PDB file of N, CA, C, O and CB in Angstrom:
ATOM      1  N   MET A   1     105.822 129.903  87.044  1.00  0.00           N
ATOM      2  CA  MET A   1     107.458 129.497  87.583  1.00  0.00           C
ATOM      3  C   MET A   1     107.390 128.404  86.491  1.00  0.00           C
ATOM      4  O   MET A   1     106.432 127.739  86.098  1.00  0.00           O
ATOM      5  CB  MET A   1     107.822 128.837  89.538  1.00  0.00           C
ATOM      6  N   SER A   2     108.686 128.412  86.119  1.00  0.00           N
ATOM      7  CA  SER A   2     109.453 127.835  85.912  1.00  0.00           C
ATOM      8  C   SER A   2     109.969 126.168  86.496  1.00  0.00           C
ATOM      9  O   SER A   2     110.539 126.096  87.585  1.00  0.00           O
ATOM     10  CB  SER A   2     110.006 128.732  86.050  1.00  0.00           C
ATOM     11  N   GLY A   3     109.727 124.982  85.727  1.00  0.00           N
ATOM     12  CA  GLY A   3     109.957 123.464  85.645  1.00  0.00           C
ATOM     13  C   GLY A   3     110.682 122.659  86.794  1.00  0.00           C
ATOM     14  O   GLY A   3     110.563 121.593  87.397  1.00  0.00           O
ATOM     15  N   SER A   4     111.484 123.747  86.756  1.00  0.00           N
ATOM     16  CA  SER A   4     113.271 123.434  87.840  1.00  0.00           C
ATOM     17  C   SER A   4     112.587 124.059  88.554  1.00  0.00           C
ATOM     18  O   SER A   4     111.642 124.225  87.784  1.00  0.00           O
ATOM     19  CB  SER A   4     115.181 124.096  87.543  1.00  0.00           C
ATOM     20  N   VAL A   5     112.268 124.619  89.567  1.00  0.00           N
ATOM     21  CA  VAL A   5     111.473 125.610  90.780  1.00  0.00           C
ATOM     22  C   VAL A   5     110.492 124.805  91.491  1.00  0.00           C
ATOM     23  O   VAL A   5     110.356 124.507  92.677  1.00  0.00           O
ATOM     24  CB  VAL A   5     110.574 126.972  90.145  1.00  0.00           C
ATOM     25  N   GLN A   6     109.601 124.438  90.023  1.00  0.00           N
ATOM     26  CA  GLN A   6     108.620 123.617  90.690  1.00  0.00           C
ATOM     27  C   GLN A   6     109.396 122.418  90.797  1.00  0.00           C
ATOM     28  O   GLN A   6     109.764 122.588  91.960  1.00  0.00           O
ATOM     29  CB  GLN A   6     107.228 123.436  89.954  1.00  0.00           C
ATOM     30  N   GLU A   7     109.806 121.571  90.532  1.00  0.00           N
ATOM     31  CA  GLU A   7     110.354 120.187  90.720  1.00  0.00           C
ATOM     32  C   GLU A   7     111.250 120.523  92.770  1.00  0.00           C
ATOM     33  O   GLU A   7     111.031 120.052  93.886  1.00  0.00           O
ATOM     34  CB  GLU A   7     111.870 119.775  88.888  1.00  0.00           C
ATOM     35  N   ALA A   8     112.218 121.556  92.198  1.00  0.00           N
ATOM     36  CA  ALA A   8     112.347 121.488  93.216  1.00  0.00           C
ATOM     37  C   ALA A   8     110.952 122.006  94.535  1.00  0.00           C
ATOM     38  O   ALA A   8     111.132 122.476  95.658  1.00  0.00           O
ATOM     39  CB  ALA A   8     113.534 122.097  93.096  1.00  0.00           C
ATOM     40  N   LEU A   9     110.544 121.906  94.316  1.00  0.00           N
ATOM     41  CA  LEU A   9     109.583 122.904  95.459  1.00  0.00           C
ATOM     42  C   LEU A   9     108.584 121.316  95.603  1.00  0.00           C
ATOM     43  O   LEU A   9     108.416 121.024  96.787  1.00  0.00           O
ATOM     44  CB  LEU A   9     108.435 124.916  94.560  1.00  0.00           C
ATOM     45  N   GLN A  10     108.197 120.714  95.009  1.00  0.00           N
ATOM     46  CA  GLN A  10     108.221 119.468  94.390  1.00  0.00           C
ATOM     47  C   GLN A  10     108.829 118.263  95.237  1.00  0.00           C
ATOM     48  O   GLN A  10     108.183 117.321  95.696  1.00  0.00           O
ATOM     49  CB  GLN A  10     108.957 119.644  93.156  1.00  0.00           C
ATOM     50  N   SER A  11     109.938 118.438  95.331  1.00  0.00           N
ATOM     51  CA  SER A  11     111.017 117.667  96.428  1.00  0.00           C
ATOM     52  C   SER A  11     111.545 117.390  97.678  1.00  0.00           C
ATOM     53  O   SER A  11     111.916 116.542  98.489  1.00  0.00           O
ATOM     54  CB  SER A  11     111.729 117.827  96.313  1.00  0.00           C
ATOM     55  N   LYS A  12     111.298 119.151  97.262  1.00  0.00           N
ATOM     56  CA  LYS A  12     111.071 119.570  99.062  1.00  0.00           C
ATOM     57  C   LYS A  12     109.626 118.979  99.648  1.00  0.00           C
ATOM     58  O   LYS A  12     109.503 118.222 100.611  1.00  0.00           O
ATOM     59  CB  LYS A  12     110.962 121.566  99.336  1.00  0.00           C
ATOM     60  N   ILE A  13     108.812 119.399  99.009  1.00  0.00           N
ATOM     61  CA  ILE A  13     107.066 119.096  99.872  1.00  0.00           C
ATOM     62  C   ILE A  13     107.135 117.162  99.861  1.00  0.00           C
ATOM     63  O   ILE A  13     106.293 116.526 100.495  1.00  0.00           O
ATOM     64  CB  ILE A  13     105.061 119.948  98.388  1.00  0.00           C
ATOM     65  N   LYS A  14     107.784 116.751  99.389  1.00  0.00           N
ATOM     66  CA  LYS A  14     108.257 115.177  99.401  1.00  0.00           C
ATOM     67  C   LYS A  14     108.820 114.387 100.015  1.00  0.00           C
ATOM     68  O   LYS A  14     108.692 113.171 100.164  1.00  0.00           O
ATOM     69  CB  LYS A  14     108.778 114.876  98.777  1.00  0.00           C
ATOM     70  N   ASP A  15     109.906 115.606 100.632  1.00  0.00           N
ATOM     71  CA  ASP A  15     111.036 115.217 101.585  1.00  0.00           C
ATOM     72  C   ASP A  15     109.985 115.139 102.729  1.00  0.00           C
ATOM     73  O   ASP A  15     109.596 114.073 103.205  1.00  0.00           O
ATOM     74  CB  ASP A  15     112.463 116.376 101.797  1.00  0.00           C
ATOM     75  N   LEU A  16     109.428 116.763 103.253  1.00  0.00           N
ATOM     76  CA  LEU A  16     108.670 116.625 104.395  1.00  0.00           C
ATOM     77  C   LEU A  16     107.672 115.758 104.522  1.00  0.00           C
ATOM     78  O   LEU A  16     108.027 114.949 105.380  1.00  0.00           O
ATOM     79  CB  LEU A  16     108.212 117.624 104.672  1.00  0.00           C
ATOM     80  N   ALA A  17     106.680 115.510 104.152  1.00  0.00           N
ATOM     81  CA  ALA A  17     105.905 114.797 104.320  1.00  0.00           C
ATOM     82  C   ALA A  17     105.958 113.640 104.290  1.00  0.00           C
ATOM     83  O   ALA A  17     106.431 112.950 103.386  1.00  0.00           O
ATOM     84  CB  ALA A  17     105.311 115.026 103.886  1.00  0.00           C
ATOM     85  N   PRO A  18     105.149 113.058 105.954  1.00  0.00           N
ATOM     86  CA  PRO A  18     105.971 111.240 106.348  1.00  0.00           C
ATOM     87  C   PRO A  18     105.328 110.500 105.856  1.00  0.00           C
ATOM     88  O   PRO A  18     104.940 109.606 106.609  1.00  0.00           O
ATOM     89  CB  PRO A  18     106.095 110.521 107.874  1.00  0.00           C
ATOM     90  N   SER A  19     104.880 110.429 104.471  1.00  0.00           N
ATOM     91  CA  SER A  19     104.283 109.174 103.356  1.00  0.00           C
ATOM     92  C   SER A  19     105.064 109.386 102.334  1.00  0.00           C
ATOM     93  O   SER A  19     104.919 108.783 101.271  1.00  0.00           O
ATOM     94  CB  SER A  19     102.637 109.211 102.777  1.00  0.00           C
ATOM     95  N   GLY A  20     106.111 110.393 102.575  1.00  0.00           N
ATOM     96  CA  GLY A  20     107.599 110.588 101.664  1.00  0.00           C
ATOM     97  C   GLY A  20     106.979 110.347  99.350  1.00  0.00           C
ATOM     98  O   GLY A  20     107.227 109.576  98.423  1.00  0.00           O
ATOM     99  N   ARG A  21     106.026 111.777  99.642  1.00  0.00           N
ATOM    100  CA  ARG A  21     104.741 111.410  98.498  1.00  0.00           C
ATOM    101  C   ARG A  21     104.786 112.922  98.392  1.00  0.00           C
ATOM    102  O   ARG A  21     105.055 113.813  99.199  1.00  0.00           O
ATOM    103  CB  ARG A  21     102.956 110.492  99.029  1.00  0.00           C
ATOM    104  N   MET A  22     104.322 112.895  96.741  1.00  0.00           N
ATOM    105  CA  MET A  22     102.438 114.246  97.357  1.00  0.00           C
ATOM    106  C   MET A  22     101.471 113.881  96.980  1.00  0.00           C
ATOM    107  O   MET A  22     101.433 113.356  95.867  1.00  0.00           O
ATOM    108  CB  MET A  22     102.057 115.972  96.750  1.00  0.00           C
ATOM    109  N   GLY A  23     100.617 113.980  97.553  1.00  0.00           N
ATOM    110  CA  GLY A  23      98.996 114.701  97.854  1.00  0.00           C
ATOM    111  C   GLY A  23      99.080 114.266  96.126  1.00  0.00           C
ATOM    112  O   GLY A  23     100.098 114.391  95.446  1.00  0.00           O
ATOM    113  N   THR A  24      97.542 113.649  95.552  1.00  0.00           N
ATOM    114  CA  THR A  24      96.639 113.034  94.626  1.00  0.00           C
ATOM    115  C   THR A  24      95.866 113.763  94.261  1.00  0.00           C
ATOM    116  O   THR A  24      95.831 114.634  95.130  1.00  0.00           O
ATOM    117  CB  THR A  24      96.019 112.065  94.958  1.00  0.00           C
ATOM    118  N   PRO A  25      94.739 114.155  93.016  1.00  0.00           N
ATOM    119  CA  PRO A  25      93.438 115.019  92.819  1.00  0.00           C
ATOM    120  C   PRO A  25      92.018 113.125  93.442  1.00  0.00           C
ATOM    121  O   PRO A  25      91.074 112.817  94.170  1.00  0.00           O
ATOM    122  CB  PRO A  25      93.371 115.898  90.220  1.00  0.00           C
ATOM    123  N   THR A  26      93.143 112.489  92.244  1.00  0.00           N
ATOM    124  CA  THR A  26      92.295 110.791  93.572  1.00  0.00           C
ATOM    125  C   THR A  26      91.621 111.195  95.196  1.00  0.00           C
ATOM    126  O   THR A  26      90.514 111.254  95.732  1.00  0.00           O
ATOM    127  CB  THR A  26      94.096 109.328  94.315  1.00  0.00           C
ATOM    128  N   ALA A  27      92.923 111.394  95.515  1.00  0.00           N
ATOM    129  CA  ALA A  27      93.486 111.060  97.250  1.00  0.00           C
ATOM    130  C   ALA A  27      92.445 111.877  97.645  1.00  0.00           C
ATOM    131  O   ALA A  27      91.701 111.362  98.480  1.00  0.00           O
ATOM    132  CB  ALA A  27      95.273 111.610  97.955  1.00  0.00           C
ATOM    133  N   LEU A  28      92.074 113.403  97.166  1.00  0.00           N
ATOM    134  CA  LEU A  28      91.472 114.145  98.285  1.00  0.00           C
ATOM    135  C   LEU A  28      89.769 114.432  97.919  1.00  0.00           C
ATOM    136  O   LEU A  28      88.952 114.916  98.702  1.00  0.00           O
ATOM    137  CB  LEU A  28      92.396 115.649  98.483  1.00  0.00           C
ATOM    138  N   ALA A  29      89.384 113.759  95.791  1.00  0.00           N
ATOM    139  CA  ALA A  29      88.206 113.151  95.954  1.00  0.00           C
ATOM    140  C   ALA A  29      87.532 112.484  96.856  1.00  0.00           C
ATOM    141  O   ALA A  29      86.469 112.821  97.377  1.00  0.00           O
ATOM    142  CB  ALA A  29      88.158 112.612  95.340  1.00  0.00           C
ATOM    143  N   LYS A  30      88.259 111.368  97.074  1.00  0.00           N
ATOM    144  CA  LYS A  30      88.143 109.900  97.865  1.00  0.00           C
ATOM    145  C   LYS A  30      87.714 111.219  99.474  1.00  0.00           C
ATOM    146  O   LYS A  30      86.831 111.899  98.953  1.00  0.00           O
ATOM    147  CB  LYS A  30      90.294 108.442  97.901  1.00  0.00           C
ATOM    148  N   ALA A  31      87.824 111.558 100.338  1.00  0.00           N
ATOM    149  CA  ALA A  31      88.190 112.293 101.613  1.00  0.00           C
ATOM    150  C   ALA A  31      86.577 112.560 101.386  1.00  0.00           C
ATOM    151  O   ALA A  31      85.610 112.156 102.032  1.00  0.00           O
ATOM    152  CB  ALA A  31      89.565 113.717 101.713  1.00  0.00           C
ATOM    153  N   ALA A  32      86.707 113.821  99.630  1.00  0.00           N
ATOM    154  CA  ALA A  32      85.383 114.690  99.850  1.00  0.00           C
ATOM    155  C   ALA A  32      84.073 113.263  99.450  1.00  0.00           C
ATOM    156  O   ALA A  32      83.200 113.185 100.314  1.00  0.00           O
ATOM    157  CB  ALA A  32      85.358 116.432  98.425  1.00  0.00           C
ATOM    158  N   LEU A  33      83.944 112.275  98.311  1.00  0.00           N
ATOM    159  CA  LEU A  33      82.194 111.323  98.791  1.00  0.00           C
ATOM    160  C   LEU A  33      82.820 110.257  99.929  1.00  0.00           C
ATOM    161  O   LEU A  33      82.122 109.266 100.146  1.00  0.00           O
ATOM    162  CB  LEU A  33      81.194 110.022  97.014  1.00  0.00           C
ATOM    163  N   PHE A  34      83.799 110.354 100.508  1.00  0.00           N
ATOM    164  CA  PHE A  34      83.185 109.628 101.989  1.00  0.00           C
ATOM    165  C   PHE A  34      82.532 110.468 103.235  1.00  0.00           C
ATOM    166  O   PHE A  34      81.677 110.200 104.079  1.00  0.00           O
ATOM    167  CB  PHE A  34      84.441 108.880 102.734  1.00  0.00           C
ATOM    168  N   LEU A  35      83.602 111.977 102.853  1.00  0.00           N
ATOM    169  CA  LEU A  35      82.082 112.667 103.889  1.00  0.00           C
ATOM    170  C   LEU A  35      80.994 113.719 102.850  1.00  0.00           C
ATOM    171  O   LEU A  35      80.634 114.889 102.976  1.00  0.00           O
ATOM    172  CB  LEU A  35      82.859 114.067 105.533  1.00  0.00           C
ATOM    173  N   ALA A  36      80.749 112.821 101.968  1.00  0.00           N
ATOM    174  CA  ALA A  36      79.316 113.253 100.989  1.00  0.00           C
ATOM    175  C   ALA A  36      78.373 112.042 101.354  1.00  0.00           C
ATOM    176  O   ALA A  36      77.143 112.013 101.302  1.00  0.00           O
ATOM    177  CB  ALA A  36      79.612 113.309  98.986  1.00  0.00           C
ATOM    178  N   SER A  37      79.266 111.030 101.745  1.00  0.00           N
ATOM    179  CA  SER A  37      78.318 109.750 101.126  1.00  0.00           C
ATOM    180  C   SER A  37      77.499 109.545 102.324  1.00  0.00           C
ATOM    181  O   SER A  37      77.673 110.468 103.120  1.00  0.00           O
ATOM    182  CB  SER A  37      79.189 108.177 100.624  1.00  0.00           C
ATOM    183  N   ASP A  38      76.611 108.599 102.762  1.00  0.00           N
ATOM    184  CA  ASP A  38      76.426 107.903 104.001  1.00  0.00           C
ATOM    185  C   ASP A  38      77.318 107.195 105.088  1.00  0.00           C
ATOM    186  O   ASP A  38      77.094 107.394 106.282  1.00  0.00           O
ATOM    187  CB  ASP A  38      75.768 107.129 103.679  1.00  0.00           C
ATOM    188  N   GLU A  39      78.409 106.303 104.631  1.00  0.00           N
ATOM    189  CA  GLU A  39      78.782 105.980 105.316  1.00  0.00           C
ATOM    190  C   GLU A  39      79.981 106.992 106.297  1.00  0.00           C
ATOM    191  O   GLU A  39      80.947 106.339 106.691  1.00  0.00           O
ATOM    192  CB  GLU A  39      78.934 104.984 104.728  1.00  0.00           C
ATOM    193  N   SER A  40      79.962 108.753 106.763  1.00  0.00           N
ATOM    194  CA  SER A  40      80.303 108.798 106.855  1.00  0.00           C
ATOM    195  C   SER A  40      79.134 109.873 107.398  1.00  0.00           C
ATOM    196  O   SER A  40      79.158 111.063 107.082  1.00  0.00           O
ATOM    197  CB  SER A  40      81.171 108.414 106.369  1.00  0.00           C
ATOM    198  N   ALA A  41      78.080 109.263 108.284  1.00  0.00           N
ATOM    199  CA  ALA A  41      77.116 109.639 109.275  1.00  0.00           C
ATOM    200  C   ALA A  41      76.516 109.942 110.058  1.00  0.00           C
ATOM    201  O   ALA A  41      75.425 110.502 110.162  1.00  0.00           O
ATOM    202  CB  ALA A  41      76.896 109.595 109.453  1.00  0.00           C
ATOM    203  N   TYR A  42      78.110 109.110 111.477  1.00  0.00           N
ATOM    204  CA  TYR A  42      78.572 108.405 112.591  1.00  0.00           C
ATOM    205  C   TYR A  42      79.495 110.047 112.709  1.00  0.00           C
ATOM    206  O   TYR A  42      79.414 110.642 113.784  1.00  0.00           O
ATOM    207  CB  TYR A  42      79.449 106.549 112.340  1.00  0.00           C
ATOM    208  N   VAL A  43      80.471 110.782 111.365  1.00  0.00           N
ATOM    209  CA  VAL A  43      81.306 111.695 111.710  1.00  0.00           C
ATOM    210  C   VAL A  43      80.627 113.010 111.437  1.00  0.00           C
ATOM    211  O   VAL A  43      79.759 113.474 110.698  1.00  0.00           O
ATOM    212  CB  VAL A  43      82.557 111.507 111.053  1.00  0.00           C
ATOM    213  N   VAL A  44      81.722 113.509 112.722  1.00  0.00           N
ATOM    214  CA  VAL A  44      80.298 115.124 113.169  1.00  0.00           C
ATOM    215  C   VAL A  44      81.519 116.057 114.013  1.00  0.00           C
ATOM    216  O   VAL A  44      82.429 115.621 114.719  1.00  0.00           O
ATOM    217  CB  VAL A  44      78.277 114.518 114.889  1.00  0.00           C
ATOM    218  N   GLY A  45      81.341 116.828 113.828  1.00  0.00           N
ATOM    219  CA  GLY A  45      82.494 118.360 114.107  1.00  0.00           C
ATOM    220  C   GLY A  45      84.374 117.506 113.826  1.00  0.00           C
ATOM    221  O   GLY A  45      85.030 116.800 114.592  1.00  0.00           O
ATOM    222  N   THR A  46      84.497 117.706 113.265  1.00  0.00           N
ATOM    223  CA  THR A  46      85.816 117.138 113.472  1.00  0.00           C
ATOM    224  C   THR A  46      85.990 117.449 112.194  1.00  0.00           C
ATOM    225  O   THR A  46      85.016 117.604 111.457  1.00  0.00           O
ATOM    226  CB  THR A  46      86.086 115.646 113.984  1.00  0.00           C
ATOM    227  N   GLU A  47      87.421 117.598 111.702  1.00  0.00           N
ATOM    228  CA  GLU A  47      88.438 118.040 110.206  1.00  0.00           C
ATOM    229  C   GLU A  47      88.543 116.175 110.344  1.00  0.00           C
ATOM    230  O   GLU A  47      88.437 115.305 111.209  1.00  0.00           O
ATOM    231  CB  GLU A  47      90.548 119.473 110.414  1.00  0.00           C
ATOM    232  N   LEU A  48      88.955 116.370 108.147  1.00  0.00           N
ATOM    233  CA  LEU A  48      89.615 114.855 108.392  1.00  0.00           C
ATOM    234  C   LEU A  48      90.832 115.431 106.440  1.00  0.00           C
ATOM    235  O   LEU A  48      90.437 115.474 105.275  1.00  0.00           O
ATOM    236  CB  LEU A  48      87.690 112.760 108.291  1.00  0.00           C
ATOM    237  N   LEU A  49      92.566 115.801 107.176  1.00  0.00           N
ATOM    238  CA  LEU A  49      93.592 116.032 106.929  1.00  0.00           C
ATOM    239  C   LEU A  49      93.260 115.388 105.743  1.00  0.00           C
ATOM    240  O   LEU A  49      92.346 114.563 105.725  1.00  0.00           O
ATOM    241  CB  LEU A  49      94.606 115.755 107.771  1.00  0.00           C
ATOM    242  N   VAL A  50      94.073 115.749 104.483  1.00  0.00           N
ATOM    243  CA  VAL A  50      94.987 114.665 103.389  1.00  0.00           C
ATOM    244  C   VAL A  50      95.203 115.568 103.044  1.00  0.00           C
ATOM    245  O   VAL A  50      94.689 116.403 102.299  1.00  0.00           O
ATOM    246  CB  VAL A  50      94.596 113.514 102.336  1.00  0.00           C
ATOM    247  N   ASP A  51      96.859 115.350 104.149  1.00  0.00           N
ATOM    248  CA  ASP A  51      98.432 116.210 104.055  1.00  0.00           C
ATOM    249  C   ASP A  51      98.384 115.071 104.219  1.00  0.00           C
ATOM    250  O   ASP A  51      97.315 115.110 104.828  1.00  0.00           O
ATOM    251  CB  ASP A  51      99.331 117.462 104.933  1.00  0.00           C
ATOM    252  N   GLY A  52      98.841 113.101 104.193  1.00  0.00           N
ATOM    253  CA  GLY A  52      99.826 112.848 103.528  1.00  0.00           C
ATOM    254  C   GLY A  52     100.626 112.197 105.455  1.00  0.00           C
ATOM    255  O   GLY A  52     101.537 111.369 105.485  1.00  0.00           O
ATOM    256  N   GLY A  53      99.934 112.886 106.936  1.00  0.00           N
ATOM    257  CA  GLY A  53     100.716 113.193 107.776  1.00  0.00           C
ATOM    258  C   GLY A  53     101.532 114.500 107.776  1.00  0.00           C
ATOM    259  O   GLY A  53     102.151 114.639 108.831  1.00  0.00           O
ATOM    260  N   THR A  54     101.729 115.620 106.776  1.00  0.00           N
ATOM    261  CA  THR A  54     102.193 116.868 106.854  1.00  0.00           C
ATOM    262  C   THR A  54     102.290 117.651 108.144  1.00  0.00           C
ATOM    263  O   THR A  54     103.302 118.274 108.465  1.00  0.00           O
ATOM    264  CB  THR A  54     101.501 117.498 106.059  1.00  0.00           C
ATOM    265  N   VAL A  55     101.382 117.598 108.739  1.00  0.00           N
ATOM    266  CA  VAL A  55     100.196 118.197 109.909  1.00  0.00           C
ATOM    267  C   VAL A  55     100.822 117.714 110.920  1.00  0.00           C
ATOM    268  O   VAL A  55     100.517 118.427 111.876  1.00  0.00           O
ATOM    269  CB  VAL A  55      98.500 117.673 109.912  1.00  0.00           C
ATOM    270  N   ALA A  56     101.914 116.457 111.432  1.00  0.00           N
ATOM    271  CA  ALA A  56     101.714 116.091 111.775  1.00  0.00           C
ATOM    272  C   ALA A  56     102.924 116.546 112.865  1.00  0.00           C
ATOM    273  O   ALA A  56     103.110 116.758 114.063  1.00  0.00           O
ATOM    274  CB  ALA A  56     101.269 115.269 111.176  1.00  0.00           C
ATOM    275  N   ILE A  57     103.652 116.535 111.473  1.00  0.00           N
ATOM    276  CA  ILE A  57     105.320 117.074 112.093  1.00  0.00           C
ATOM    277  C   ILE A  57     105.718 118.719 112.161  1.00  0.00           C
ATOM    278  O   ILE A  57     106.717 119.150 112.737  1.00  0.00           O
ATOM    279  CB  ILE A  57     106.625 116.414 110.935  1.00  0.00           C
ATOM    280  N   CYS A  58     104.639 119.604 111.392  1.00  0.00           N
ATOM    281  CA  CYS A  58     104.600 120.819 111.980  1.00  0.00           C
ATOM    282  C   CYS A  58     103.695 121.566 112.969  1.00  0.00           C
ATOM    283  O   CYS A  58     103.237 122.691 112.773  1.00  0.00           O
ATOM    284  CB  CYS A  58     104.623 121.393 111.156  1.00  0.00           C
ATOM    285  N   LYS A  59     103.337 120.215 114.897  1.00  0.00           N
ATOM    286  CA  LYS A  59     103.158 121.280 115.475  1.00  0.00           C
ATOM    287  C   LYS A  59     104.887 120.635 116.866  1.00  0.00           C
ATOM    288  O   LYS A  59     105.247 121.371 117.785  1.00  0.00           O
ATOM    289  CB  LYS A  59     101.042 121.506 116.058  1.00  0.00           C
TER     290      LYS A  59
END
């Protein structure tokens, strides 16, 4: 994918996301670490969406 196409796609994603920014690998890693930790012991049968709120506007 060319640089300009990639930049245009990233810009579109940022515009659509309620958070107004792209997600980061760190944000995903922190969610995974939470689910793998004892802190999530009471979390059962749910999805943890790490998408900046994008799914909320798609429904």
